[in-house]
Amino acid sequence: MTSFIHRIEVHYKQDPRLTSRTDRIRSLGIPVDTLHLIDIYTIVTSSRDFSYDELCRIGAQLINPVIQEYTIDTATESVFNYAIEVGFLPGVTDNIGTTAKQTIEDFYTIRFKEGESVYSSQLFFICGHISEDSLQKLTATLANPLVNRVHIKKYEEYKNKGMDPFVPSVRFRELPTAEEVNLDLDDQDLARLGKEGILDLVTGKRRGPLALDLPQIHAIRDYFSKKGRKPTDVELESLAQTWSEHCKHTIFASSMDDDVPKGLYKTFIQEATNKIRREKGDKDICVTVFTDNSGAIIFDDRYLVTHKVETHNSPSALDPFGGALTGIVGVNRDTIGFGLGAKPCLNYYGYCVGDPESDPVLFRGKNKANPILSPRQILDGVVKGVGVGGNCSGIPTPQGWCYFNDRYTGKPLVFAGTVGVMPLKHKHRKLFEKRAKPGDLIVMAGGRVGKDGIHGATFSSEALDPASPVTAVQIGDPITQKKLSDVIVKEARDLGLYRSITDNGAGGISCSVAEMAKECNGCHVFLDKVPLKYHGMAPWEIWISESQERMTLAIPKEKIDEFMDLVQRREVEATVIGQFTDSGKCVVEYHGNVVMDIDLDFLHDGLPKKHLKTTRIHKLFPEPKTSCPARLDKTILSMLQRKNICSKEFISTQYDHTVQGGYVLGPVQGKGRVQAPASLTKVVLDSEKGVGLSQGIFPLYSEIDPYLMAAAAIDTAIRGLIAMGVSLDNIALLDNFCWCSSDEPERLWQLKRAAQGCYDFATAFGTPFISGKDSMFNDFSGFDANNNPVKISVPPTLLISSIGIHGEVEKAVSIDAKFEGDFVYVIGETFPELGGSEYFAFLDYIGNTVPKLDTRKVKFRYQRLTVAIAKEIVASAYPVNYGGLAIALAKVAISGDIGMKITIPSGLRPDYFLFSESLGRFVVTISKDNRKEFEEIVGCDAMLLGTVCGRALQISGQEIITDLPVEELETAYKSPFVGY
Amino acid sequence: MKTPSNSEKSPAGRAGKNEISYPAKTDEKAIIMSGYGINSEMETEEAFRRAGMSSDIVHINDLIAGRKKLSDYRLLVFPGGFSYGDDTGAGNAYANRVRNNLWDDVERFLDNDTLVLGICNGFQILANLGLVPGFDKKYEREIALMPNRKGVLECRFVNIRPISDNLWTRGIERMYCPVAHGEGNFFCPPETLERLRTKDMITFQYCQDDMRPANGEYPHNPNGSIEDIAGITSEDGKVLGLMPHPERAMNFTNLYDWPYQKEKMKREGKKLPQESMNMQFFKNIVHYFC
């Protein structure tokens, strides 16, 4: 078939993007003189051609003539050294191309046919004498080889004919079918099958890991030999998905040692929640815990709120932008897929990455194959990805954090969370309950299915075939999902058009449909009905594809016409792909052939049980031998500049945190704009209540004492909310375990201790876990430039996120000191607890004394502070965190843009007193008038440190220890990420 | 829901000394557009409801299909959002969809006694439709909201002050509300700017906390707009495009500095206001229909 290819090039008359772009490239050490940017649209049609005049009219639609011009099939004229064109590889989501296509379709009232499309790309003209090395570095910042194609020309090659047109269309292959897989093999071959995947008869290559171990494959073999037939590849791939660590959490589910026969999850997480709920009785705040896509607590008598925090670590290591974007829009779907559909109302992020100023030279393959991305590239990409996801979806992102450590260099951790809001009922129908019924139609709605994310968690080191669609990573399309979300949550839900809904995440429809099939005990799917992005997908690929922006619904037959009419009007694609049954089976057909027929019992519960053994380890780290300096001015400034302490405001301000109109206490606070450890937002505008979010994460404690790491994380997550005035009764927790090498008994022992800590401290506080997620193998195994094997494992990392309901936002307290003359107190005791602290890290030590927690004492303390805040006598409150008291005081002063005069008690070494990370502490400021009442309420737990006054932070012991102008503190606090 | 009372008088958080009290409520309805990634329709509806006007949120496809009629309304609002993900230029693709499918209805709508408001993405849509500045009712594109000078989306509170006296600005001394956009950098050729000036169409400018001009300086002027322009009207004054989001800061507790202001007022023995100064803007619009 002939294709007509046209290229529209758009440039600004004066490009406002250039200054910041050029600065950015220069900041990476690439000596660019000038830069020009051209936006390209490549229009490919076969059924009709566009005339020059028609193309001009199209061009006019794609620009604003006040500032832009276009050329049709003519290279943009310019003088430069290099031209670099960056486009997408075949099959990668191209949102700009799709929008341009829709605009053209709308304008000419036509429909692009299969194989016809519009592709976007960007052309960079680079002036400057840059070396081959710099050119490579520049290309690496502009493009990711996993999703982008790059074409470079020198000026001489460009000047007469411009760039060469390129069409990244997917090459069609013959229609593949399902194949039988022989399991009558010896154990060695079976193990290889589990590890490397099914041998593809067409390509002769293994398809990629099933991640099934030998006992699991034996169970599958025995099941099918009883049935008297061989499994198909669809069945095997499907079982591998359903039984994966990702879906079944086998490590948390397996019995462990002799003392945890029911497994970590049931014993320590679920039982903590059950115990708390029993004890709270009428005051139980939980609605749905652990069973649905998100956890939910009561907001008020009309609404509930949901929360869920996911990780997207492996994809973000490969493609930080795409990985983080799909992470956040993915967890948005856990909200839309809660009950009958909650509205996403808050996004939340957390990034653990290597030091962005380091430039490690490491490779995934031997001989310098597949270099890893630098921490800076990863940070830039994930920051942008979560931003685009939230901003485009109209979901505010008020809360998040970054944590830097070199052990995240091989694999970053990317946390993405979403809070949803939903009425408890709509016309007497409980919206938090759902149940598909036999006979209901299975409907897939949203995006189409491509090869995205198939075996995506693993990385193939083989070079990618340039015409094969990208499978390892995915780029999200937030607008497609926004359309889907709006029609579900704002329209279809309250029209009662469906009985059940769930998200398509890991494992695609193979997991979502099989999961919903539990509600009615069976399903029958016609795979050939599933709409595809392109031809040439095998049935097993369609079944397990993780293409984004899709939900699966159960729709009663009598409602299907109304549902289809509605979604069509919202330009959301939906397709009936089968029917729910009560057959007890999951049956899948493809073009009339049954390609899967498995009992649901076996699919969900057939995996063999495991027993895990742990080995206790206790590491001893050297203690610092330095003595306390007489003055700490320089130390405080250096501490403020530490990456885990300093301002990352550039992230907060590029994330919209005000959309939906509920902003109360934001990510930065006070005149001096300091990032707060917690935020508060109204999610129901006509209510006085608000939703607080905070977190605690102390990865450096895990190697010293994982049990106390859990204590620190839980206490800090809770304390962030207490400081704003959220009552302990209204707080719930989420757990995210990101571990490493979880096949090693020592790592499993650390895991067990952390889980035990979760139980002990959550039950002591009475704060239930409502949702959680684990990711057990965050290890990088690769090579350095000399082919020496290198393994980098993340420190065992427990993130505790908290959500709490503030009863009256008008009484909420911010972190900034407010007025001259106010008293400054620290509430809670300070001990010499600096093991794993930022101060010891600054001294290049780890130490051993991590903070302990006396929950009985601090619980009482938190209740007293809540009373004081409710009486509106607390002018500011800051929960002491990384860097201890000195950093807390500095941040309270910077945010208030006002000084303080502080005297610390003798007893402890001044530097240990000031930088200890003892838990349970707050810095508060109180006006003179409220002093008496405050001291009566909080009692001797509060120690008066000094007053708010002047323009400097002065701290004295016997002598003056530090005396620094607030401006100087502020500069130190804000300088490290200038230019990001 | 606490009904905000008009009788409260507190200096901070209120519209200012010239504040005007209106009889609440109109029977006219607003049409608030949605679809394709517009996302601020619900809080915009809430703002008008509080100001005394109810609205219908209407998906653009329902207008195109004739299920709803523009002629049933007298106030058309394009709210904020990320229509089409800002692809092909913020607001451009949505404007194309309006122009390619609804243009005759829009022109007829403008001929009647009506108002049109575009906030943020809505302003970008109005600019691409040519509804602002709309010189001589020719509706050609004459201004642009370019990518921000800093190159990224900017979300922060800004001060804006009215610099022309018209139906939109009555009784407003200052508004304090968030911007949240990647493309709000107002630009137009010098001759267009001159016409905007002489015809008093520049309505809101970014300014400093103490009302002094922002003079192009970041962060007071958050995006690099020429003349610190935050909002302009059409030549006939019936259409307003505004980059900042007053609908996102309707309450006193929505304002960035409210904890400080609250503490200050408490110590001065003053009563805390419920609503913010930004509500005056919506009341002005509703008043037009009363």
mmCIF file with all atom_site columns, C-alpha atoms in Angstrom, chain A residues 678-807:
data_model
loop_
_atom_site.group_PDB
_atom_site.id
_atom_site.type_symbol
_atom_site.label_atom_id
_atom_site.label_alt_id
_atom_site.label_comp_id
_atom_site.label_asym_id
_atom_site.label_entity_id
_atom_site.label_seq_id
_atom_site.pdbx_PDB_ins_code
_atom_site.Cartn_x
_atom_site.Cartn_y
_atom_site.Cartn_z
_atom_site.occupancy
_atom_site.B_iso_or_equiv
_atom_site.pdbx_formal_charge
_atom_site.auth_seq_id
_atom_site.auth_comp_id
_atom_site.auth_asym_id
_atom_site.auth_atom_id
_atom_site.pdbx_PDB_model_num
ATOM 1   C CA . ALA A 1 678 ? 2.634   17.215  56.338 1.00 0.00 ? 678 ALA A CA 1
ATOM 2   C CA . SER A 1 679 ? -0.157  18.842  54.372 1.00 0.00 ? 679 SER A CA 1
ATOM 3   C CA . LEU A 1 680 ? -3.853  19.451  54.887 1.00 0.00 ? 680 LEU A CA 1
ATOM 4   C CA . THR A 1 681 ? -6.486  19.669  52.165 1.00 0.00 ? 681 THR A CA 1
ATOM 5   C CA . LYS A 1 682 ? -10.258 19.872  52.019 1.00 0.00 ? 682 LYS A CA 1
ATOM 6   C CA . VAL A 1 683 ? -11.644 17.133  49.818 1.00 0.00 ? 683 VAL A CA 1
ATOM 7   C CA . VAL A 1 684 ? -15.298 17.999  50.409 1.00 0.00 ? 684 VAL A CA 1
ATOM 8   C CA . LEU A 1 685 ? -15.569 21.748  49.895 1.00 0.00 ? 685 LEU A CA 1
ATOM 9   C CA . ASP A 1 686 ? -18.662 22.355  52.000 1.00 0.00 ? 686 ASP A CA 1
ATOM 10  C CA . SER A 1 687 ? -17.311 20.466  55.012 1.00 0.00 ? 687 SER A CA 1
ATOM 11  C CA . GLU A 1 688 ? -15.202 21.909  57.824 1.00 0.00 ? 688 GLU A CA 1
ATOM 12  C CA . LYS A 1 689 ? -13.059 18.812  57.801 1.00 0.00 ? 689 LYS A CA 1
ATOM 13  C CA . GLY A 1 690 ? -9.857  18.168  55.924 1.00 0.00 ? 690 GLY A CA 1
ATOM 14  C CA . VAL A 1 691 ? -7.519  15.333  55.000 1.00 0.00 ? 691 VAL A CA 1
ATOM 15  C CA . GLY A 1 692 ? -3.976  15.377  56.400 1.00 0.00 ? 692 GLY A CA 1
ATOM 16  C CA . LEU A 1 693 ? -1.140  13.428  54.801 1.00 0.00 ? 693 LEU A CA 1
ATOM 17  C CA . SER A 1 694 ? 2.306   12.725  56.174 1.00 0.00 ? 694 SER A CA 1
ATOM 18  C CA . GLN A 1 695 ? 4.915   9.987   56.294 1.00 0.00 ? 695 GLN A CA 1
ATOM 19  C CA . GLY A 1 696 ? 7.951   8.545   57.989 1.00 0.00 ? 696 GLY A CA 1
ATOM 20  C CA . ILE A 1 697 ? 10.926  6.838   56.370 1.00 0.00 ? 697 ILE A CA 1
ATOM 21  C CA . PHE A 1 698 ? 14.308  5.969   57.946 1.00 0.00 ? 698 PHE A CA 1
ATOM 22  C CA . PRO A 1 699 ? 16.169  3.602   55.620 1.00 0.00 ? 699 PRO A CA 1
ATOM 23  C CA . LEU A 1 700 ? 19.491  4.053   57.419 1.00 0.00 ? 700 LEU A CA 1
ATOM 24  C CA . TYR A 1 701 ? 18.064  2.543   60.608 1.00 0.00 ? 701 TYR A CA 1
ATOM 25  C CA . SER A 1 702 ? 17.314  -0.801  58.962 1.00 0.00 ? 702 SER A CA 1
ATOM 26  C CA . GLU A 1 703 ? 20.851  -2.191  59.091 1.00 0.00 ? 703 GLU A CA 1
ATOM 27  C CA . ILE A 1 704 ? 21.117  -1.210  62.760 1.00 0.00 ? 704 ILE A CA 1
ATOM 28  C CA . ASP A 1 705 ? 17.693  -2.199  64.031 1.00 0.00 ? 705 ASP A CA 1
ATOM 29  C CA . PRO A 1 706 ? 14.791  -2.840  61.628 1.00 0.00 ? 706 PRO A CA 1
ATOM 30  C CA . TYR A 1 707 ? 12.365  -3.077  64.555 1.00 0.00 ? 707 TYR A CA 1
ATOM 31  C CA . LEU A 1 708 ? 13.151  0.476   65.600 1.00 0.00 ? 708 LEU A CA 1
ATOM 32  C CA . MET A 1 709 ? 13.105  1.600   61.960 1.00 0.00 ? 709 MET A CA 1
ATOM 33  C CA . ALA A 1 710 ? 9.407   0.703   62.055 1.00 0.00 ? 710 ALA A CA 1
ATOM 34  C CA . ALA A 1 711 ? 9.020   2.634   65.315 1.00 0.00 ? 711 ALA A CA 1
ATOM 35  C CA . ALA A 1 712 ? 10.599  5.742   63.801 1.00 0.00 ? 712 ALA A CA 1
ATOM 36  C CA . ALA A 1 713 ? 8.571   5.528   60.586 1.00 0.00 ? 713 ALA A CA 1
ATOM 37  C CA . ILE A 1 714 ? 5.264   5.036   62.368 1.00 0.00 ? 714 ILE A CA 1
ATOM 38  C CA . ASP A 1 715 ? 5.883   7.699   64.995 1.00 0.00 ? 715 ASP A CA 1
ATOM 39  C CA . THR A 1 716 ? 7.056   10.255  62.431 1.00 0.00 ? 716 THR A CA 1
ATOM 40  C CA . ALA A 1 717 ? 4.112   9.588   60.107 1.00 0.00 ? 717 ALA A CA 1
ATOM 41  C CA . ILE A 1 718 ? 1.689   10.075  62.982 1.00 0.00 ? 718 ILE A CA 1
ATOM 42  C CA . ARG A 1 719 ? 3.492   13.046  64.511 1.00 0.00 ? 719 ARG A CA 1
ATOM 43  C CA . GLY A 1 720 ? 3.368   15.000  61.238 1.00 0.00 ? 720 GLY A CA 1
ATOM 44  C CA . LEU A 1 721 ? -0.424  14.936  61.463 1.00 0.00 ? 721 LEU A CA 1
ATOM 45  C CA . ILE A 1 722 ? -0.579  15.570  65.209 1.00 0.00 ? 722 ILE A CA 1
ATOM 46  C CA . ALA A 1 723 ? 1.436   18.774  64.680 1.00 0.00 ? 723 ALA A CA 1
ATOM 47  C CA . MET A 1 724 ? -1.319  20.153  62.435 1.00 0.00 ? 724 MET A CA 1
ATOM 48  C CA . GLY A 1 725 ? -4.015  19.263  64.916 1.00 0.00 ? 725 GLY A CA 1
ATOM 49  C CA . VAL A 1 726 ? -5.269  15.900  63.651 1.00 0.00 ? 726 VAL A CA 1
ATOM 50  C CA . SER A 1 727 ? -6.394  13.740  66.555 1.00 0.00 ? 727 SER A CA 1
ATOM 51  C CA . LEU A 1 728 ? -4.738  10.341  67.050 1.00 0.00 ? 728 LEU A CA 1
ATOM 52  C CA . ASP A 1 729 ? -8.187  8.712   66.910 1.00 0.00 ? 729 ASP A CA 1
ATOM 53  C CA . ASN A 1 730 ? -8.568  9.781   63.290 1.00 0.00 ? 730 ASN A CA 1
ATOM 54  C CA . ILE A 1 731 ? -5.305  8.484   61.863 1.00 0.00 ? 731 ILE A CA 1
ATOM 55  C CA . ALA A 1 732 ? -4.708  5.417   59.695 1.00 0.00 ? 732 ALA A CA 1
ATOM 56  C CA . LEU A 1 733 ? -1.466  4.065   58.245 1.00 0.00 ? 733 LEU A CA 1
ATOM 57  C CA . LEU A 1 734 ? -0.210  2.503   55.006 1.00 0.00 ? 734 LEU A CA 1
ATOM 58  C CA . ASP A 1 735 ? 2.843   0.289   54.805 1.00 0.00 ? 735 ASP A CA 1
ATOM 59  C CA . ASN A 1 736 ? 5.249   -0.049  51.887 1.00 0.00 ? 736 ASN A CA 1
ATOM 60  C CA . PHE A 1 737 ? 8.090   -2.499  52.337 1.00 0.00 ? 737 PHE A CA 1
ATOM 61  C CA . CYS A 1 738 ? 10.801  -2.098  49.698 1.00 0.00 ? 738 CYS A CA 1
ATOM 62  C CA . TRP A 1 739 ? 13.339  -4.764  50.481 1.00 0.00 ? 739 TRP A CA 1
ATOM 63  C CA . CYS A 1 740 ? 16.378  -6.229  48.795 1.00 0.00 ? 740 CYS A CA 1
ATOM 64  C CA . SER A 1 741 ? 17.662  -9.774  48.249 1.00 0.00 ? 741 SER A CA 1
ATOM 65  C CA . SER A 1 742 ? 14.601  -11.271 49.907 1.00 0.00 ? 742 SER A CA 1
ATOM 66  C CA . ASP A 1 743 ? 15.870  -14.770 49.221 1.00 0.00 ? 743 ASP A CA 1
ATOM 67  C CA . GLU A 1 744 ? 18.579  -14.284 51.858 1.00 0.00 ? 744 GLU A CA 1
ATOM 68  C CA . PRO A 1 745 ? 17.629  -15.416 55.403 1.00 0.00 ? 745 PRO A CA 1
ATOM 69  C CA . GLU A 1 746 ? 19.328  -12.357 56.913 1.00 0.00 ? 746 GLU A CA 1
ATOM 70  C CA . ARG A 1 747 ? 17.212  -9.962  54.855 1.00 0.00 ? 747 ARG A CA 1
ATOM 71  C CA . LEU A 1 748 ? 14.141  -11.982 55.784 1.00 0.00 ? 748 LEU A CA 1
ATOM 72  C CA . TRP A 1 749 ? 15.048  -11.643 59.455 1.00 0.00 ? 749 TRP A CA 1
ATOM 73  C CA . GLN A 1 750 ? 15.221  -7.872  59.044 1.00 0.00 ? 750 GLN A CA 1
ATOM 74  C CA . LEU A 1 751 ? 11.847  -8.050  57.308 1.00 0.00 ? 751 LEU A CA 1
ATOM 75  C CA . LYS A 1 752 ? 10.351  -10.041 60.159 1.00 0.00 ? 752 LYS A CA 1
ATOM 76  C CA . ARG A 1 753 ? 11.678  -7.600  62.735 1.00 0.00 ? 753 ARG A CA 1
ATOM 77  C CA . ALA A 1 754 ? 10.306  -4.613  60.809 1.00 0.00 ? 754 ALA A CA 1
ATOM 78  C CA . ALA A 1 755 ? 6.923   -6.310  60.469 1.00 0.00 ? 755 ALA A CA 1
ATOM 79  C CA . GLN A 1 756 ? 6.930   -7.119  64.189 1.00 0.00 ? 756 GLN A CA 1
ATOM 80  C CA . GLY A 1 757 ? 7.674   -3.429  64.822 1.00 0.00 ? 757 GLY A CA 1
ATOM 81  C CA . CYS A 1 758 ? 4.744   -2.448  62.620 1.00 0.00 ? 758 CYS A CA 1
ATOM 82  C CA . TYR A 1 759 ? 2.432   -4.564  64.749 1.00 0.00 ? 759 TYR A CA 1
ATOM 83  C CA . ASP A 1 760 ? 3.743   -3.405  68.100 1.00 0.00 ? 760 ASP A CA 1
ATOM 84  C CA . PHE A 1 761 ? 3.813   0.317   67.411 1.00 0.00 ? 761 PHE A CA 1
ATOM 85  C CA . ALA A 1 762 ? 0.628   0.543   65.333 1.00 0.00 ? 762 ALA A CA 1
ATOM 86  C CA . THR A 1 763 ? -1.356  -1.290  68.000 1.00 0.00 ? 763 THR A CA 1
ATOM 87  C CA . ALA A 1 764 ? 0.223   0.810   70.743 1.00 0.00 ? 764 ALA A CA 1
ATOM 88  C CA . PHE A 1 765 ? -0.914  3.985   68.981 1.00 0.00 ? 765 PHE A CA 1
ATOM 89  C CA . GLY A 1 766 ? -4.234  2.489   67.897 1.00 0.00 ? 766 GLY A CA 1
ATOM 90  C CA . THR A 1 767 ? -3.628  3.525   64.287 1.00 0.00 ? 767 THR A CA 1
ATOM 91  C CA . PRO A 1 768 ? -4.783  0.785   61.889 1.00 0.00 ? 768 PRO A CA 1
ATOM 92  C CA . PHE A 1 769 ? -3.102  -0.211  58.649 1.00 0.00 ? 769 PHE A CA 1
ATOM 93  C CA . ILE A 1 770 ? -5.605  0.130   55.823 1.00 0.00 ? 770 ILE A CA 1
ATOM 94  C CA . SER A 1 771 ? -3.530  -0.745  52.774 1.00 0.00 ? 771 SER A CA 1
ATOM 95  C CA . GLY A 1 772 ? -0.010  -1.805  51.914 1.00 0.00 ? 772 GLY A CA 1
ATOM 96  C CA . LYS A 1 773 ? 2.283   -3.031  49.233 1.00 0.00 ? 773 LYS A CA 1
ATOM 97  C CA . ASP A 1 774 ? 5.641   -4.724  49.093 1.00 0.00 ? 774 ASP A CA 1
ATOM 98  C CA . SER A 1 775 ? 8.430   -4.893  46.565 1.00 0.00 ? 775 SER A CA 1
ATOM 99  C CA . MET A 1 776 ? 10.969  -7.491  47.630 1.00 0.00 ? 776 MET A CA 1
ATOM 100 C CA . PHE A 1 777 ? 13.848  -7.507  45.159 1.00 0.00 ? 777 PHE A CA 1
ATOM 101 C CA . ASN A 1 778 ? 15.281  -4.056  44.741 1.00 0.00 ? 778 ASN A CA 1
ATOM 102 C CA . ASP A 1 779 ? 18.736  -5.118  43.700 1.00 0.00 ? 779 ASP A CA 1
ATOM 103 C CA . PHE A 1 780 ? 20.871  -4.102  40.789 1.00 0.00 ? 780 PHE A CA 1
ATOM 104 C CA . SER A 1 781 ? 23.240  -6.689  39.358 1.00 0.00 ? 781 SER A CA 1
ATOM 105 C CA . GLY A 1 782 ? 25.534  -5.430  36.639 1.00 0.00 ? 782 GLY A CA 1
ATOM 106 C CA . PHE A 1 783 ? 29.072  -4.582  35.738 1.00 0.00 ? 783 PHE A CA 1
ATOM 107 C CA . ASP A 1 784 ? 31.525  -1.762  35.969 1.00 0.00 ? 784 ASP A CA 1
ATOM 108 C CA . ALA A 1 785 ? 33.508  -0.540  32.970 1.00 0.00 ? 785 ALA A CA 1
ATOM 109 C CA . ASN A 1 786 ? 36.034  -3.343  33.459 1.00 0.00 ? 786 ASN A CA 1
ATOM 110 C CA . ASN A 1 787 ? 33.445  -6.116  33.446 1.00 0.00 ? 787 ASN A CA 1
ATOM 111 C CA . ASN A 1 788 ? 33.700  -6.658  37.203 1.00 0.00 ? 788 ASN A CA 1
ATOM 112 C CA . PRO A 1 789 ? 30.340  -7.740  38.557 1.00 0.00 ? 789 PRO A CA 1
ATOM 113 C CA . VAL A 1 790 ? 28.671  -5.141  40.769 1.00 0.00 ? 790 VAL A CA 1
ATOM 114 C CA . LYS A 1 791 ? 25.663  -5.597  43.017 1.00 0.00 ? 791 LYS A CA 1
ATOM 115 C CA . ILE A 1 792 ? 23.937  -2.641  44.609 1.00 0.00 ? 792 ILE A CA 1
ATOM 116 C CA . SER A 1 793 ? 21.005  -3.327  46.900 1.00 0.00 ? 793 SER A CA 1
ATOM 117 C CA . VAL A 1 794 ? 18.742  -0.689  48.358 1.00 0.00 ? 794 VAL A CA 1
ATOM 118 C CA . PRO A 1 795 ? 18.790  -0.518  52.150 1.00 0.00 ? 795 PRO A CA 1
ATOM 119 C CA . PRO A 1 796 ? 15.722  -2.339  53.447 1.00 0.00 ? 796 PRO A CA 1
ATOM 120 C CA . THR A 1 797 ? 13.230  0.510   53.317 1.00 0.00 ? 797 THR A CA 1
ATOM 121 C CA . LEU A 1 798 ? 9.946   0.815   55.132 1.00 0.00 ? 798 LEU A CA 1
ATOM 122 C CA . LEU A 1 799 ? 7.737   3.730   54.191 1.00 0.00 ? 799 LEU A CA 1
ATOM 123 C CA . ILE A 1 800 ? 4.848   4.445   56.511 1.00 0.00 ? 800 ILE A CA 1
ATOM 124 C CA . SER A 1 801 ? 2.358   6.902   55.038 1.00 0.00 ? 801 SER A CA 1
ATOM 125 C CA . SER A 1 802 ? -0.346  8.365   57.200 1.00 0.00 ? 802 SER A CA 1
ATOM 126 C CA . ILE A 1 803 ? -3.778  9.758   56.483 1.00 0.00 ? 803 ILE A CA 1
ATOM 127 C CA . GLY A 1 804 ? -5.863  11.541  59.057 1.00 0.00 ? 804 GLY A CA 1
ATOM 128 C CA . ILE A 1 805 ? -9.095  13.488  59.228 1.00 0.00 ? 805 ILE A CA 1
ATOM 129 C CA . HIS A 1 806 ? -8.805  16.978  60.698 1.00 0.00 ? 806 HIS A CA 1
ATOM 130 C CA . GLY A 1 807 ? -12.044 17.897  62.424 1.00 0.00 ? 807 GLY A CA 1
#
